[in-house]
């Protein structure tokens, strides 16, 4: 899974997170929103009439706080657990 965001995607994620309630995105933002939703960083709720409303997920808040996708962090931890040689060469983590 691709975890890095483009500047456009990161800006949209910050914009949605800064809103006090669910955000209605303009139609021109559909591809950017779809990319964020595919990564699990936002959730769009489709309504019977009108455009979907959008909120940031827990993974999205994690990304905004740490600059990394939690699934990418977990995958790296799992790789290190399975490969002792790679773990020995890895830089210390924040929890070390």
mmCIF file of N, CA, C and O in Angstrom:
data_model
loop_
_atom_site.group_PDB
_atom_site.id
_atom_site.type_symbol
_atom_site.label_atom_id
_atom_site.label_comp_id
_atom_site.label_asym_id
_atom_site.label_seq_id
_atom_site.Cartn_x
_atom_site.Cartn_y
_atom_site.Cartn_z
ATOM 1 N N UNK A 1 0.833 -1.177 0.000
ATOM 2 C CA UNK A 1 0.000 0.000 0.000
ATOM 3 C C UNK A 1 0.882 1.246 0.000
ATOM 4 O O UNK A 1 1.852 1.322 0.727
ATOM 5 N N UNK A 2 0.537 2.196 -0.819
ATOM 6 C CA UNK A 2 1.264 3.458 -0.868
ATOM 7 C C UNK A 2 0.816 4.307 0.314
ATOM 8 O O UNK A 2 -0.368 4.551 0.496
ATOM 9 N N UNK A 3 1.763 4.738 1.124
ATOM 10 C CA UNK A 3 1.432 5.497 2.328
ATOM 11 C C UNK A 3 1.735 6.986 2.207
ATOM 12 O O UNK A 3 1.164 7.780 2.931
ATOM 13 N N UNK A 4 2.661 7.362 1.328
ATOM 14 C CA UNK A 4 3.040 8.768 1.189
ATOM 15 C C UNK A 4 1.913 9.551 0.519
ATOM 16 O O UNK A 4 1.194 9.028 -0.336
ATOM 17 N N UNK A 5 1.766 10.803 0.925
ATOM 18 C CA UNK A 5 0.739 11.663 0.345
ATOM 19 C C UNK A 5 1.389 12.748 -0.493
ATOM 20 O O UNK A 5 2.478 13.222 -0.182
ATOM 21 N N UNK A 6 0.683 13.155 -1.544
ATOM 22 C CA UNK A 6 1.120 14.323 -2.308
ATOM 23 C C UNK A 6 0.793 15.562 -1.475
ATOM 24 O O UNK A 6 0.027 15.499 -0.504
ATOM 25 N N UNK A 7 1.357 16.684 -1.848
ATOM 26 C CA UNK A 7 1.066 17.919 -1.113
ATOM 27 C C UNK A 7 -0.423 18.256 -1.205
ATOM 28 O O UNK A 7 -1.019 18.720 -0.232
ATOM 29 N N UNK A 8 -1.033 17.997 -2.345
ATOM 30 C CA UNK A 8 -2.468 18.264 -2.529
ATOM 31 C C UNK A 8 -3.296 17.395 -1.575
ATOM 32 O O UNK A 8 -4.254 17.866 -0.955
ATOM 33 N N UNK A 9 -2.923 16.115 -1.456
ATOM 34 C CA UNK A 9 -3.639 15.214 -0.552
ATOM 35 C C UNK A 9 -3.445 15.632 0.901
ATOM 36 O O UNK A 9 -4.394 15.649 1.680
ATOM 37 N N UNK A 10 -2.205 15.979 1.267
ATOM 38 C CA UNK A 10 -1.924 16.400 2.641
ATOM 39 C C UNK A 10 -2.691 17.676 2.987
ATOM 40 O O UNK A 10 -3.237 17.807 4.090
ATOM 41 N N UNK A 11 -2.766 18.611 2.039
ATOM 42 C CA UNK A 11 -3.505 19.855 2.265
ATOM 43 C C UNK A 11 -4.989 19.573 2.474
ATOM 44 O O UNK A 11 -5.619 20.153 3.367
ATOM 45 N N UNK A 12 -5.538 18.671 1.675
ATOM 46 C CA UNK A 12 -6.951 18.333 1.835
ATOM 47 C C UNK A 12 -7.194 17.664 3.187
ATOM 48 O O UNK A 12 -8.176 17.972 3.877
ATOM 49 N N UNK A 13 -6.314 16.768 3.590
ATOM 50 C CA UNK A 13 -6.457 16.095 4.878
ATOM 51 C C UNK A 13 -6.432 17.118 6.015
ATOM 52 O O UNK A 13 -7.259 17.066 6.924
ATOM 53 N N UNK A 14 -5.513 18.077 5.957
ATOM 54 C CA UNK A 14 -5.438 19.123 6.985
ATOM 55 C C UNK A 14 -6.705 19.975 6.985
ATOM 56 O O UNK A 14 -7.224 20.343 8.041
ATOM 57 N N UNK A 15 -7.213 20.293 5.801
ATOM 58 C CA UNK A 15 -8.425 21.110 5.677
ATOM 59 C C UNK A 15 -9.628 20.400 6.301
ATOM 60 O O UNK A 15 -10.402 21.007 7.043
ATOM 61 N N UNK A 16 -9.778 19.127 6.019
ATOM 62 C CA UNK A 16 -10.902 18.359 6.566
ATOM 63 C C UNK A 16 -10.766 18.254 8.084
ATOM 64 O O UNK A 16 -11.740 18.404 8.828
ATOM 65 N N UNK A 17 -9.536 18.022 8.556
ATOM 66 C CA UNK A 17 -9.304 17.888 9.999
ATOM 67 C C UNK A 17 -9.575 19.191 10.745
ATOM 68 O O UNK A 17 -10.011 19.171 11.901
ATOM 69 N N UNK A 18 -9.324 20.322 10.106
ATOM 70 C CA UNK A 18 -9.510 21.619 10.752
ATOM 71 C C UNK A 18 -10.980 22.013 10.875
ATOM 72 O O UNK A 18 -11.325 22.875 11.687
ATOM 73 N N UNK A 19 -11.837 21.381 10.114
ATOM 74 C CA UNK A 19 -13.264 21.719 10.131
ATOM 75 C C UNK A 19 -13.922 21.247 11.432
ATOM 76 O O UNK A 19 -13.557 20.213 11.985
ATOM 77 N N UNK A 20 -14.869 22.013 11.908
ATOM 78 C CA UNK A 20 -15.545 21.663 13.154
ATOM 79 C C UNK A 20 -16.643 20.609 12.961
ATOM 80 O O UNK A 20 -17.118 20.025 13.927
ATOM 81 N N UNK A 21 -17.021 20.383 11.723
ATOM 82 C CA UNK A 21 -18.008 19.339 11.422
ATOM 83 C C UNK A 21 -17.689 18.720 10.068
ATOM 84 O O UNK A 21 -16.728 19.118 9.415
ATOM 85 N N UNK A 22 -18.469 17.737 9.662
ATOM 86 C CA UNK A 22 -18.223 17.046 8.393
ATOM 87 C C UNK A 22 -18.155 18.052 7.245
ATOM 88 O O UNK A 22 -18.867 19.051 7.227
ATOM 89 N N UNK A 23 -17.281 17.771 6.294
ATOM 90 C CA UNK A 23 -17.009 18.679 5.186
ATOM 91 C C UNK A 23 -17.658 18.155 3.911
ATOM 92 O O UNK A 23 -17.600 16.962 3.627
ATOM 93 N N UNK A 24 -18.251 19.057 3.147
ATOM 94 C CA UNK A 24 -18.753 18.735 1.809
ATOM 95 C C UNK A 24 -17.684 19.201 0.837
ATOM 96 O O UNK A 24 -17.354 20.386 0.771
ATOM 97 N N UNK A 25 -17.101 18.260 0.110
ATOM 98 C CA UNK A 25 -16.030 18.585 -0.819
ATOM 99 C C UNK A 25 -16.590 18.925 -2.193
ATOM 100 O O UNK A 25 -17.587 18.347 -2.631
ATOM 101 N N UNK A 26 -15.934 19.829 -2.912
ATOM 102 C CA UNK A 26 -16.393 20.165 -4.257
ATOM 103 C C UNK A 26 -16.134 18.999 -5.218
ATOM 104 O O UNK A 26 -15.237 18.183 -4.986
ATOM 105 N N UNK A 27 -16.909 18.913 -6.291
ATOM 106 C CA UNK A 27 -16.739 17.820 -7.248
ATOM 107 C C UNK A 27 -15.326 17.703 -7.807
ATOM 108 O O UNK A 27 -14.851 16.611 -8.085
ATOM 109 N N UNK A 28 -14.617 18.821 -7.951
ATOM 110 C CA UNK A 28 -13.258 18.766 -8.507
ATOM 111 C C UNK A 28 -12.281 18.048 -7.566
ATOM 112 O O UNK A 28 -11.192 17.678 -7.988
ATOM 113 N N UNK A 29 -12.668 17.821 -6.314
ATOM 114 C CA UNK A 29 -11.786 17.184 -5.338
ATOM 115 C C UNK A 29 -12.025 15.678 -5.221
ATOM 116 O O UNK A 29 -11.433 15.022 -4.373
ATOM 117 N N UNK A 30 -12.839 15.115 -6.101
ATOM 118 C CA UNK A 30 -13.239 13.708 -5.967
ATOM 119 C C UNK A 30 -12.061 12.741 -6.044
ATOM 120 O O UNK A 30 -11.991 11.778 -5.291
ATOM 121 N N UNK A 31 -11.093 13.005 -6.920
ATOM 122 C CA UNK A 31 -9.966 12.072 -7.068
ATOM 123 C C UNK A 31 -9.032 12.124 -5.857
ATOM 124 O O UNK A 31 -8.553 11.090 -5.389
ATOM 125 N N UNK A 32 -8.802 13.319 -5.357
ATOM 126 C CA UNK A 32 -7.961 13.469 -4.166
ATOM 127 C C UNK A 32 -8.639 12.810 -2.969
ATOM 128 O O UNK A 32 -7.997 12.089 -2.201
ATOM 129 N N UNK A 33 -9.929 13.035 -2.821
ATOM 130 C CA UNK A 33 -10.674 12.429 -1.712
ATOM 131 C C UNK A 33 -10.677 10.906 -1.831
ATOM 132 O O UNK A 33 -10.533 10.202 -0.825
ATOM 133 N N UNK A 34 -10.814 10.402 -3.039
ATOM 134 C CA UNK A 34 -10.810 8.948 -3.238
ATOM 135 C C UNK A 34 -9.468 8.348 -2.821
ATOM 136 O O UNK A 34 -9.415 7.279 -2.211
ATOM 137 N N UNK A 35 -8.376 9.039 -3.130
ATOM 138 C CA UNK A 35 -7.045 8.553 -2.752
ATOM 139 C C UNK A 35 -6.899 8.519 -1.229
ATOM 140 O O UNK A 35 -6.362 7.553 -0.669
ATOM 141 N N UNK A 36 -7.392 9.549 -0.558
ATOM 142 C CA UNK A 36 -7.322 9.586 0.905
ATOM 143 C C UNK A 36 -8.205 8.509 1.522
ATOM 144 O O UNK A 36 -7.826 7.862 2.505
ATOM 145 N N UNK A 37 -9.382 8.309 0.935
ATOM 146 C CA UNK A 37 -10.294 7.286 1.463
ATOM 147 C C UNK A 37 -9.714 5.890 1.246
ATOM 148 O O UNK A 37 -9.812 5.024 2.131
ATOM 149 N N UNK A 38 -9.084 5.655 0.108
ATOM 150 C CA UNK A 38 -8.486 4.351 -0.169
ATOM 151 C C UNK A 38 -7.399 4.021 0.851
ATOM 152 O O UNK A 38 -7.218 2.872 1.222
ATOM 153 N N UNK A 39 -6.693 5.038 1.325
ATOM 154 C CA UNK A 39 -5.655 4.851 2.345
ATOM 155 C C UNK A 39 -6.243 4.780 3.759
ATOM 156 O O UNK A 39 -5.525 4.587 4.718
ATOM 157 N N UNK A 40 -7.548 5.006 3.880
ATOM 158 C CA UNK A 40 -8.194 4.929 5.191
ATOM 159 C C UNK A 40 -8.014 6.174 6.038
ATOM 160 O O UNK A 40 -8.224 6.143 7.251
ATOM 161 N N UNK A 41 -7.647 7.293 5.408
ATOM 162 C CA UNK A 41 -7.385 8.517 6.155
ATOM 163 C C UNK A 41 -8.620 9.390 6.318
ATOM 164 O O UNK A 41 -8.671 10.226 7.233
ATOM 165 N N UNK A 42 -9.590 9.222 5.442
ATOM 166 C CA UNK A 42 -10.869 9.923 5.567
ATOM 167 C C UNK A 42 -11.994 8.928 5.331
ATOM 168 O O UNK A 42 -11.782 7.841 4.796
ATOM 169 N N UNK A 43 -13.184 9.333 5.733
ATOM 170 C CA UNK A 43 -14.387 8.529 5.480
ATOM 171 C C UNK A 43 -15.412 9.452 4.849
ATOM 172 O O UNK A 43 -15.708 10.522 5.369
ATOM 173 N N UNK A 44 -15.901 9.027 3.684
ATOM 174 C CA UNK A 44 -16.971 9.781 3.025
ATOM 175 C C UNK A 44 -18.271 9.039 3.240
ATOM 176 O O UNK A 44 -18.346 7.830 3.067
ATOM 177 N N UNK A 45 -19.290 9.779 3.621
ATOM 178 C CA UNK A 45 -20.620 9.210 3.810
ATOM 179 C C UNK A 45 -21.524 9.770 2.722
ATOM 180 O O UNK A 45 -21.696 10.986 2.616
ATOM 181 N N UNK A 46 -22.049 8.857 1.924
ATOM 182 C CA UNK A 46 -22.889 9.261 0.802
ATOM 183 C C UNK A 46 -24.308 9.485 1.288
ATOM 184 O O UNK A 46 -24.876 8.663 1.997
ATOM 185 N N UNK A 47 -24.875 10.621 0.894
ATOM 186 C CA UNK A 47 -26.248 10.967 1.271
ATOM 187 C C UNK A 47 -27.175 10.702 0.089
ATOM 188 O O UNK A 47 -26.730 10.595 -1.043
ATOM 189 N N UNK A 48 -28.461 10.607 0.384
ATOM 190 C CA UNK A 48 -29.422 10.338 -0.691
ATOM 191 C C UNK A 48 -29.515 11.507 -1.671
ATOM 192 O O UNK A 48 -29.799 11.314 -2.842
ATOM 193 N N UNK A 49 -29.260 12.703 -1.182
ATOM 194 C CA UNK A 49 -29.255 13.852 -2.094
ATOM 195 C C UNK A 49 -28.027 14.708 -1.789
ATOM 196 O O UNK A 49 -27.649 14.902 -0.647
ATOM 197 N N UNK A 50 -27.404 15.160 -2.830
ATOM 198 C CA UNK A 50 -26.242 16.020 -2.662
ATOM 199 C C UNK A 50 -24.947 15.246 -2.544
ATOM 200 O O UNK A 50 -24.924 14.019 -2.576
ATOM 201 N N UNK A 51 -23.871 15.978 -2.418
ATOM 202 C CA UNK A 51 -22.540 15.352 -2.359
ATOM 203 C C UNK A 51 -22.306 14.668 -1.013
ATOM 204 O O UNK A 51 -23.006 14.937 -0.036
ATOM 205 N N UNK A 52 -21.290 13.802 -0.936
ATOM 206 C CA UNK A 52 -20.998 13.128 0.321
ATOM 207 C C UNK A 52 -20.371 14.092 1.334
ATOM 208 O O UNK A 52 -19.801 15.111 0.961
ATOM 209 N N UNK A 53 -20.520 13.755 2.610
ATOM 210 C CA UNK A 53 -19.833 14.511 3.652
ATOM 211 C C UNK A 53 -18.609 13.712 4.072
ATOM 212 O O UNK A 53 -18.593 12.482 3.988
ATOM 213 N N UNK A 54 -17.576 14.405 4.508
ATOM 214 C CA UNK A 54 -16.272 13.782 4.738
ATOM 215 C C UNK A 54 -15.740 14.133 6.117
ATOM 216 O O UNK A 54 -15.835 15.281 6.548
ATOM 217 N N UNK A 55 -15.171 13.128 6.806
ATOM 218 C CA UNK A 55 -14.519 13.329 8.096
ATOM 219 C C UNK A 55 -13.179 12.593 8.094
ATOM 220 O O UNK A 55 -12.968 11.664 7.323
ATOM 221 N N UNK A 56 -12.277 13.009 8.981
ATOM 222 C CA UNK A 56 -10.968 12.369 9.123
ATOM 223 C C UNK A 56 -11.119 11.168 10.054
ATOM 224 O O UNK A 56 -11.798 11.235 11.072
ATOM 225 N N UNK A 57 -10.475 10.062 9.710
ATOM 226 C CA UNK A 57 -10.504 8.847 10.535
ATOM 227 C C UNK A 57 -9.378 8.892 11.574
ATOM 228 O O UNK A 57 -8.532 9.793 11.564
ATOM 229 N N UNK A 58 -9.336 7.887 12.444
ATOM 230 C CA UNK A 58 -8.257 7.777 13.429
ATOM 231 C C UNK A 58 -6.905 7.655 12.730
ATOM 232 O O UNK A 58 -5.913 8.253 13.166
ATOM 233 N N UNK A 59 -6.846 6.892 11.635
ATOM 234 C CA UNK A 59 -5.601 6.777 10.871
ATOM 235 C C UNK A 59 -5.195 8.134 10.297
ATOM 236 O O UNK A 59 -4.011 8.470 10.253
ATOM 237 N N UNK A 60 -6.167 8.915 9.864
ATOM 238 C CA UNK A 60 -5.886 10.250 9.342
ATOM 239 C C UNK A 60 -5.328 11.174 10.411
ATOM 240 O O UNK A 60 -4.386 11.936 10.168
ATOM 241 N N UNK A 61 -5.905 11.107 11.617
ATOM 242 C CA UNK A 61 -5.387 11.919 12.720
ATOM 243 C C UNK A 61 -3.965 11.492 13.086
ATOM 244 O O UNK A 61 -3.108 12.327 13.369
ATOM 245 N N UNK A 62 -3.689 10.183 13.054
ATOM 246 C CA UNK A 62 -2.346 9.672 13.317
ATOM 247 C C UNK A 62 -1.374 10.231 12.275
ATOM 248 O O UNK A 62 -0.289 10.700 12.613
ATOM 249 N N UNK A 63 -1.769 10.190 11.010
ATOM 250 C CA UNK A 63 -0.913 10.708 9.938
ATOM 251 C C UNK A 63 -0.611 12.184 10.153
ATOM 252 O O UNK A 63 0.528 12.623 9.996
ATOM 253 N N UNK A 64 -1.620 12.955 10.518
ATOM 254 C CA UNK A 64 -1.402 14.383 10.741
ATOM 255 C C UNK A 64 -0.468 14.633 11.925
ATOM 256 O O UNK A 64 0.342 15.547 11.898
ATOM 257 N N UNK A 65 -0.564 13.823 12.943
ATOM 258 C CA UNK A 65 0.249 14.011 14.146
ATOM 259 C C UNK A 65 1.702 13.578 13.934
ATOM 260 O O UNK A 65 2.631 14.257 14.362
ATOM 261 N N UNK A 66 1.915 12.425 13.279
ATOM 262 C CA UNK A 66 3.246 11.840 13.174
ATOM 263 C C UNK A 66 3.860 11.902 11.774
ATOM 264 O O UNK A 66 5.028 11.579 11.608
ATOM 265 N N UNK A 67 3.065 12.249 10.764
ATOM 266 C CA UNK A 67 3.585 12.317 9.411
ATOM 267 C C UNK A 67 3.823 10.967 8.769
ATOM 268 O O UNK A 67 4.505 10.863 7.751
ATOM 269 N N UNK A 68 3.263 9.917 9.372
ATOM 270 C CA UNK A 68 3.408 8.548 8.857
ATOM 271 C C UNK A 68 2.060 7.859 8.949
ATOM 272 O O UNK A 68 1.284 8.119 9.851
ATOM 273 N N UNK A 69 1.826 6.945 8.018
ATOM 274 C CA UNK A 69 0.595 6.163 8.062
ATOM 275 C C UNK A 69 0.786 5.039 9.082
ATOM 276 O O UNK A 69 1.815 4.361 9.068
ATOM 277 N N UNK A 70 -0.173 4.813 9.977
ATOM 278 C CA UNK A 70 0.007 3.764 10.987
ATOM 279 C C UNK A 70 0.205 2.371 10.396
ATOM 280 O O UNK A 70 0.924 1.558 10.967
ATOM 281 N N UNK A 71 -0.380 2.102 9.231
ATOM 282 C CA UNK A 71 -0.171 0.792 8.617
ATOM 283 C C UNK A 71 1.261 0.639 8.116
ATOM 284 O O UNK A 71 1.827 -0.441 8.167
ATOM 285 N N UNK A 72 1.861 1.716 7.651
ATOM 286 C CA UNK A 72 3.254 1.686 7.229
ATOM 287 C C UNK A 72 4.182 1.463 8.413
ATOM 288 O O UNK A 72 5.159 0.713 8.329
ATOM 289 N N UNK A 73 3.872 2.093 9.529
ATOM 290 C CA UNK A 73 4.660 1.917 10.753
ATOM 291 C C UNK A 73 4.558 0.467 11.218
ATOM 292 O O UNK A 73 5.559 -0.164 11.567
ATOM 293 N N UNK A 74 3.351 -0.074 11.216
ATOM 294 C CA UNK A 74 3.144 -1.466 11.637
ATOM 295 C C UNK A 74 3.871 -2.435 10.709
ATOM 296 O O UNK A 74 4.492 -3.389 11.167
ATOM 297 N N UNK A 75 3.818 -2.183 9.414
ATOM 298 C CA UNK A 75 4.502 -3.059 8.456
ATOM 299 C C UNK A 75 6.012 -3.039 8.696
ATOM 300 O O UNK A 75 6.670 -4.084 8.631
ATOM 301 N N UNK A 76 6.564 -1.876 8.999
ATOM 302 C CA UNK A 76 8.002 -1.779 9.272
ATOM 303 C C UNK A 76 8.365 -2.557 10.531
ATOM 304 O O UNK A 76 9.381 -3.256 10.571
ATOM 305 N N UNK A 77 7.530 -2.450 11.564
ATOM 306 C CA UNK A 77 7.772 -3.199 12.800
ATOM 307 C C UNK A 77 7.756 -4.702 12.534
ATOM 308 O O UNK A 77 8.598 -5.443 13.039
ATOM 309 N N UNK A 78 6.789 -5.137 11.739
ATOM 310 C CA UNK A 78 6.687 -6.573 11.433
ATOM 311 C C UNK A 78 7.895 -7.050 10.637
ATOM 312 O O UNK A 78 8.405 -8.143 10.882
ATOM 313 N N UNK A 79 8.362 -6.237 9.687
ATOM 314 C CA UNK A 79 9.559 -6.606 8.916
ATOM 315 C C UNK A 79 10.763 -6.763 9.833
ATOM 316 O O UNK A 79 11.557 -7.690 9.688
ATOM 317 N N UNK A 80 10.905 -5.844 10.784
ATOM 318 C CA UNK A 80 12.041 -5.909 11.698
ATOM 319 C C UNK A 80 11.956 -7.117 12.628
ATOM 320 O O UNK A 80 12.974 -7.713 12.979
ATOM 321 N N UNK A 81 10.738 -7.486 13.033
ATOM 322 C CA UNK A 81 10.568 -8.661 13.890
ATOM 323 C C UNK A 81 10.951 -9.939 13.164
ATOM 324 O O UNK A 81 11.445 -10.876 13.772
ATOM 325 N N UNK A 82 10.746 -9.966 11.852
ATOM 326 C CA UNK A 82 11.014 -11.167 11.065
ATOM 327 C C UNK A 82 12.454 -11.250 10.558
ATOM 328 O O UNK A 82 12.893 -12.307 10.138
ATOM 329 N N UNK A 83 13.195 -10.149 10.588
ATOM 330 C CA UNK A 83 14.545 -10.132 10.025
ATOM 331 C C UNK A 83 15.518 -9.536 11.039
ATOM 332 O O UNK A 83 15.673 -8.320 11.136
ATOM 333 N N UNK A 84 16.204 -10.382 11.784
ATOM 334 C CA UNK A 84 17.115 -9.934 12.833
ATOM 335 C C UNK A 84 18.263 -9.091 12.277
ATOM 336 O O UNK A 84 18.691 -8.123 12.916
ATOM 337 N N UNK A 85 18.775 -9.425 11.084
ATOM 338 C CA UNK A 85 19.864 -8.650 10.485
ATOM 339 C C UNK A 85 19.420 -7.221 10.163
ATOM 340 O O UNK A 85 20.131 -6.254 10.436
ATOM 341 N N UNK A 86 18.233 -7.109 9.584
ATOM 342 C CA UNK A 86 17.709 -5.777 9.264
ATOM 343 C C UNK A 86 17.430 -5.008 10.555
ATOM 344 O O UNK A 86 17.696 -3.809 10.645
ATOM 345 N N UNK A 87 16.913 -5.664 11.561
ATOM 346 C CA UNK A 87 16.612 -5.018 12.836
ATOM 347 C C UNK A 87 17.890 -4.466 13.468
ATOM 348 O O UNK A 87 17.887 -3.382 14.059
ATOM 349 N N UNK A 88 18.993 -5.195 13.337
ATOM 350 C CA UNK A 88 20.258 -4.748 13.913
ATOM 351 C C UNK A 88 20.773 -3.486 13.220
ATOM 352 O O UNK A 88 21.430 -2.651 13.850
ATOM 353 N N UNK A 89 20.467 -3.320 11.932
ATOM 354 C CA UNK A 89 20.910 -2.143 11.173
ATOM 355 C C UNK A 89 19.947 -0.969 11.274
ATOM 356 O O UNK A 89 20.284 0.152 10.901
ATOM 357 N N UNK A 90 18.738 -1.210 11.770
ATOM 358 C CA UNK A 90 17.706 -0.168 11.817
ATOM 359 C C UNK A 90 18.042 0.888 12.854
ATOM 360 O O UNK A 90 18.606 0.580 13.909
ATOM 361 N N UNK A 91 17.695 2.136 12.575
ATOM 362 C CA UNK A 91 17.902 3.197 13.579
ATOM 363 C C UNK A 91 16.971 2.968 14.759
ATOM 364 O O UNK A 91 15.929 2.300 14.626
ATOM 365 N N UNK A 92 17.306 3.492 15.920
ATOM 366 C CA UNK A 92 16.430 3.321 17.079
ATOM 367 C C UNK A 92 15.078 3.993 16.820
ATOM 368 O O UNK A 92 15.001 5.013 16.142
ATOM 369 N N UNK A 93 14.017 3.404 17.360
ATOM 370 C CA UNK A 93 12.676 3.971 17.202
ATOM 371 C C UNK A 93 12.408 4.932 18.336
ATOM 372 O O UNK A 93 13.154 5.011 19.305
ATOM 373 N N UNK A 94 11.309 5.684 18.213
ATOM 374 C CA UNK A 94 10.940 6.663 19.238
ATOM 375 C C UNK A 94 10.693 6.011 20.581
ATOM 376 O O UNK A 94 10.897 6.603 21.609
ATOM 377 N N UNK A 95 10.261 4.755 20.593
ATOM 378 C CA UNK A 95 9.949 4.061 21.840
ATOM 379 C C UNK A 95 11.178 3.411 22.473
ATOM 380 O O UNK A 95 11.122 2.917 23.562
ATOM 381 N N UNK A 96 12.331 3.419 21.756
ATOM 382 C CA UNK A 96 13.558 2.803 22.269
ATOM 383 C C UNK A 96 14.276 3.712 23.230
ATOM 384 O O UNK A 96 14.252 4.869 23.198
#
